[in-house]
Coordinates of C-alpha atoms in Angstrom, one line a residue:
Y1437 CA 0.0 0.0 0.0
V1438 CA 1.4 3.4 -1.1
V1439 CA 0.0 6.8 -0.2
K1440 CA -1.3 8.5 -3.3
P1441 CA -2.1 12.2 -3.1
S1442 CA -5.4 13.6 -4.5
T1443 CA -4.4 17.2 -4.3
T1444 CA -1.4 19.5 -3.5
A1445 CA -3.5 21.4 -0.9
S1446 CA -2.6 18.9 1.8
L1447 CA 0.8 20.8 2.1
D1448 CA -0.8 24.2 2.5
P1449 CA -1.1 24.1 6.3
L1450 CA 2.7 23.7 6.4
Y1451 CA 3.2 27.3 5.3
D1452 CA 1.8 28.5 8.6
S1453 CA 3.1 25.8 10.9
C1454 CA 6.6 25.7 9.4
P1455 CA 7.3 29.2 8.0
N1456 CA 11.1 28.5 7.8
F1457 CA 10.5 26.0 5.0
T1458 CA 8.5 27.8 2.4
E1459 CA 11.0 27.1 -0.4
V1460 CA 11.0 23.4 0.5
I1461 CA 7.2 23.3 0.5
D1462 CA 7.1 25.0 -2.9
D1463 CA 9.4 22.3 -4.3
L1464 CA 7.5 19.5 -2.6
K1465 CA 4.2 20.8 -4.1
K1466 CA 5.8 20.4 -7.6
S1467 CA 6.6 16.8 -6.9
L1468 CA 3.1 16.3 -5.4
A1469 CA 1.5 17.8 -8.5
L1470 CA 3.3 15.3 -10.7
A1471 CA 2.1 12.5 -8.5
V1472 CA -1.5 13.8 -8.6
S1473 CA -1.5 14.2 -12.4
G1474 CA -0.2 10.7 -12.9
N1475 CA -2.1 9.0 -10.1
E1476 CA 1.2 7.9 -8.7
P1477 CA 2.4 7.5 -5.2
V1478 CA 3.9 10.4 -3.3
S1479 CA 7.5 10.7 -4.4
F1480 CA 10.3 13.3 -4.1
P1481 CA 14.1 13.1 -4.2
P1482 CA 15.9 12.7 -0.9
L1483 CA 15.7 16.0 1.1
L1484 CA 18.6 17.5 3.1
L1485 CA 17.3 20.1 5.5
L1486 CA 20.3 22.2 6.3
G1487 CA 20.2 24.9 9.0
E1488 CA 21.1 26.0 12.5
P1489 CA 19.8 24.1 15.5
G1490 CA 16.3 25.0 16.5
V1491 CA 14.9 26.2 13.2
G1492 CA 12.5 23.3 13.2
K1493 CA 14.0 20.7 10.7
T1494 CA 12.8 17.7 12.6
H1495 CA 9.5 19.3 13.4
F1496 CA 9.0 20.0 9.7
A1497 CA 9.7 16.4 8.7
R1498 CA 7.1 15.2 11.3
C1499 CA 4.5 17.7 10.0
L1500 CA 5.2 16.7 6.4
S1501 CA 4.5 13.1 7.3
D1502 CA 1.2 14.1 8.9
S1503 CA 0.3 16.3 5.9
L1504 CA 1.0 13.5 3.4
G1505 CA -0.8 10.9 5.5
T1506 CA 2.2 8.6 5.6
S1507 CA 4.1 7.0 8.5
Y1508 CA 7.2 8.4 10.1
Q1509 CA 10.4 6.8 11.3
F1510 CA 13.1 8.7 13.1
V1511 CA 16.8 7.7 13.2
S1512 CA 19.2 9.8 15.2
M1513 CA 22.5 9.6 13.2
S1514 CA 24.5 11.4 15.9
S1515 CA 24.2 8.4 18.2
L1516 CA 24.5 5.7 15.5
T1517 CA 27.7 3.7 15.7
A1518 CA 27.0 0.9 13.1
G1519 CA 25.2 0.5 9.8
W1520 CA 23.2 -2.4 11.0
I1521 CA 20.8 0.0 12.7
L1522 CA 19.5 0.8 9.2
S1523 CA 20.2 -2.5 7.4
G1524 CA 19.8 -5.1 10.1
A1525 CA 22.4 -7.4 11.7
S1526 CA 23.1 -10.9 10.6
S1527 CA 20.9 -13.4 12.4
Q1528 CA 24.0 -15.3 13.4
W1529 CA 24.8 -12.5 15.9
N1530 CA 23.4 -12.7 19.4
H1531 CA 20.5 -10.2 19.9
A1532 CA 20.4 -9.5 16.1
K1533 CA 17.3 -7.9 14.7
P1534 CA 16.0 -6.2 11.5
G1535 CA 17.1 -2.7 10.7
K1536 CA 14.9 0.4 10.8
V1537 CA 14.2 0.2 7.1
A1538 CA 12.8 -3.4 7.3
Q1539 CA 10.9 -2.5 10.5
A1540 CA 9.3 0.5 8.8
L1541 CA 8.3 -1.5 5.7
V1542 CA 7.4 -4.9 7.1
G1543 CA 5.8 -3.6 10.3
G1544 CA 4.4 -0.5 8.9
E1545 CA 1.1 0.2 7.1
V1546 CA 2.6 1.9 4.0
A1547 CA 5.4 1.3 1.5
N1548 CA 6.3 4.9 1.3
P1549 CA 7.0 6.1 4.9
I1550 CA 9.1 9.1 5.6
I1551 CA 12.3 8.1 7.3
V1552 CA 14.1 11.0 8.9
L1553 CA 17.9 10.7 9.3
D1554 CA 18.5 13.4 11.9
E1555 CA 21.9 15.1 12.1
V1556 CA 23.6 13.2 9.3
D1557 CA 26.6 15.6 9.7
K1558 CA 27.3 14.0 13.1
A1559 CA 27.3 10.3 11.9
G1560 CA 30.4 8.6 12.9
G1561 CA 31.8 5.5 14.4
D1562 CA 34.3 2.8 13.3
A1563 CA 34.9 2.9 9.5
R1564 CA 34.4 -0.9 9.4
Y1565 CA 30.8 -0.4 10.5
D1566 CA 30.0 2.8 8.7
P1567 CA 26.4 3.9 9.5
M1568 CA 26.3 5.7 6.2
G1569 CA 27.2 2.6 4.2
A1570 CA 23.6 1.3 3.9
L1571 CA 22.5 4.6 2.4
Y1572 CA 24.6 4.1 -0.7
E1573 CA 22.1 1.4 -1.7
L1574 CA 19.0 2.8 -0.1
L1575 CA 19.2 6.3 -1.6
E1576 CA 19.6 5.1 -5.2
H1577 CA 16.1 4.2 -6.6
D1578 CA 17.1 1.1 -8.7
T1579 CA 19.2 -0.6 -6.0
A1580 CA 16.7 0.2 -3.3
R1581 CA 14.2 -2.0 -5.2
R1582 CA 16.3 -4.9 -4.3
F1583 CA 17.4 -3.9 -0.8
R1584 CA 18.3 -6.9 1.4
D1585 CA 18.1 -6.4 5.2
E1586 CA 20.9 -8.6 6.6
Y1587 CA 18.6 -10.1 9.3
V1588 CA 15.5 -10.7 7.2
D1589 CA 17.7 -11.9 4.3
V1590 CA 14.9 -11.4 1.7
E1591 CA 14.8 -8.7 -1.0
I1592 CA 12.6 -5.8 0.1
D1593 CA 11.4 -3.0 -2.2
A1594 CA 12.6 0.1 -0.4
S1595 CA 12.4 2.3 -3.5
H1596 CA 9.3 4.2 -2.3
I1597 CA 10.7 5.4 1.0
L1598 CA 10.6 9.2 1.3
W1599 CA 14.0 10.2 2.8
V1600 CA 14.4 13.4 4.8
T1601 CA 17.8 14.1 6.3
T1602 CA 18.7 17.0 8.6
A1603 CA 22.1 18.6 9.3
N1604 CA 23.5 21.7 11.0
D1605 CA 26.6 21.9 8.8

């Protein structure tokens, strides 16, 4: 099940509730208009919301999810130390489990949730377990169609995920 918009008006309340993001909303309305005219699912390129702390980047992503009628998954990249948080850990490991992407798609109600990667500029950790590594596959539409969570070990179509990232720098 994918969320398909019927009008671009669903984004109009964001102009009042998130005034720092008028340019972003204008761009999103263009993507939404294309989806409406083609009777297609909500789709837009991955967003990077760049700005000082406190301008409302995370709040905007949450409000966007509500306006579009899709689900919302939040991942704090500043505290992420390993890529398996996004892509799952091998079931051979003790306490292994699916990653946030598989959890959002398999356990969620829609195939196009908004996944917010908060503070991507602060992602770090050991280079062998790069938390950004899974994004190389997930942010590219064609490879995301055949995403394989290491725990689930079954191809999952993650190409409809709506990615919103935030950063201060």
